[in-house]
Amino acid sequence: MHLGLGAFARAHIAAYTDGAIAVAGGDWRITGVSLRGEDVANTLNVQDGRYTLIERGETPTARVVASIAGVIAGNDLSKRVLEAISNPTCRIVSITVTEKGYGLLRSGGCDVSHPAVAADLLNPSSPRGALGLIAQGLALRFANGLAPCAVLCCDNLPENGALLRAAVIDFARHAHGSALAERIAAEVSFPSTMVDRITPAATTRTRADAAALTGYEDQAAIETEPFSQWVIEDYFPSGRPSWQDAGAIFVPDVAPYEKMKLRMLNGSHSMLAYAGFLSGKTYVCDVMADADLSRLVRRHMEAAAATLPTVAMDLAAYATSLCERFSNPAIAHETRQIAMDGTQKLPQRIFAPAFEMLQRGGDLAPFAFTTAAWMRYALGRNDAGQSYPLNDPREGEIQAALASITTESPATVFSALAAIPDFLPEQLAQGEFAEATIGRLERILGLGMVKAIAAETE
């Protein structure tokens, strides 16, 4: 059972499952759940769950993925999902709902004021949100005398297994009582994972290319890059597909690989998204084609690598491979798409390594520049005065913070945004990092983003 069957899930876990079945066989398929509407279900169910996956390298290739048995959506979603989770054949509940989809507190657990959480707490036996569905599904399995299924987070979050575990246990305690919460804590596995595959939104070109490459019309076609990585903590008491036969890596501790990706790939992605968007770059490949921005991307990766623990990978080679992937002109990954949800992404991607760099007395410039670029982006207008939506779950708080200042100076903008609760750590909101960020924000506001980028590379 997979909750949140968006494009990334179909390019990643569904593709790995399809590959594992092709190599090793096994009676494994995925029941998908669309939590955001019925479009995915409507397009996939009429195709028996099949869809075209296009990999855009120098020459695009296509394969038909058949690991999805069907998709649940609509008004009877809760009933059908709970029936599926509580079925003896369900061994894994996996999930991709993005960083903002959990209702997590910074300290772990679930935020009872989160709309999806609050709604399910009012009616925990018929939930529609991810945490409610998982908790009630596990309750039904226990009531039916079944072994618990593994709960597998495939979202781009640090320690994602532990975070999801804390949220499910906390929700279960609020909704069902301490007995269920304690049993989940004692018996259910929540493996951590590190996922990596750039998957831009599908377009009319995606569907046209699918028809040209396969000979079939496919309204559910998606596209992705040739590269894919999946590092998984091997903790599946009730079994799993042979994902290793499709290229997945099983390790006892995912954390070092997770931190590597979050800081080197995702951190530089955030930097190039804000700087690129505000300098008129539509796609990531456009950013990489700009000499100054490309240098800043490489600089950021090198700084991030300096904060990492030892991993069984060549970090310089990893940085080179990332730059090659970002430069791929066949992947139409928009900077504005990456710029979404900044308040959810920056703490682990930028602030955590910045704090570590501050402690060791290292170069704060790459992290200060990214923070300043986000703060400039948070103003909601570009250098030409054109406005844009922030697409951030805390957009209201950002706007309220900025509305409270009387003069839009670099220092007042920094102070207002730094004061947003549970966002910028106190140690970074003052002192050396604050000064470095304010200085760069002053240059961005005064010169414009294009000239500020050039000055940053001097």
XYZ file of N, CA and C in Angstrom, residues 10-11 31 49 82 93 100 105 108 120 122 181 217 236 245 293 307 321 338 350-351 358 362 395 400 414:
78
model
N 5.971 7.118 -8.535
C 5.910 6.268 -9.726
C 7.263 6.169 -10.421
N 8.096 7.216 -10.271
C 9.433 7.165 -10.866
C 10.427 6.443 -9.964
N -0.764 -1.254 -4.215
C -2.041 -0.550 -4.257
C -1.744 0.896 -3.911
N -3.384 0.228 -14.083
C -2.237 0.640 -13.291
C -0.961 0.853 -14.085
N -8.365 1.265 4.515
C -8.282 0.498 5.754
C -8.514 -0.992 5.503
N 3.411 -0.630 4.250
C 2.722 0.621 3.931
C 3.811 1.663 3.693
N 5.793 18.736 3.816
C 4.717 19.447 4.514
C 3.505 18.564 4.784
N 5.854 18.071 14.512
C 6.477 19.074 15.351
C 7.982 18.947 15.203
N 9.401 16.205 17.182
C 8.877 14.869 16.915
C 7.426 14.786 17.351
N -8.812 14.205 11.347
C -8.833 12.768 11.632
C -8.985 12.483 13.116
N -10.987 14.002 15.012
C -12.424 14.082 15.265
C -13.148 12.806 14.870
N -0.692 3.115 20.983
C 0.573 3.811 20.794
C 1.743 2.972 21.279
N -1.060 5.669 -26.516
C -1.443 6.897 -25.832
C -1.456 6.630 -24.333
N 12.518 -5.197 7.653
C 11.209 -5.562 7.134
C 10.825 -6.938 7.675
N 17.843 -6.116 -6.311
C 18.034 -6.586 -7.676
C 17.710 -5.501 -8.700
N 26.623 31.332 -11.702
C 25.757 30.478 -10.892
C 26.329 29.071 -10.761
N 31.060 19.423 5.924
C 30.322 19.215 7.177
C 29.877 17.771 7.371
N 29.079 14.448 -10.318
C 27.904 13.775 -10.888
C 26.649 14.621 -10.696
N 11.334 23.910 -7.278
C 12.270 23.603 -6.197
C 12.161 24.635 -5.086
N 20.145 23.804 4.941
C 21.036 24.969 5.022
C 21.432 25.291 6.461
N 20.471 25.401 7.355
C 20.774 25.866 8.708
C 21.590 24.858 9.503
N 29.710 27.035 11.596
C 29.951 28.112 12.554
C 30.734 27.603 13.758
N 34.471 27.655 10.183
C 34.669 27.551 8.741
C 33.972 28.661 7.971
N 3.347 30.548 4.447
C 3.318 31.800 3.692
C 2.638 32.917 4.477
N 3.021 38.030 7.308
C 2.738 38.786 8.523
C 4.018 39.357 9.123
N 15.791 40.710 7.617
C 16.417 39.568 8.284
C 15.798 39.335 9.656
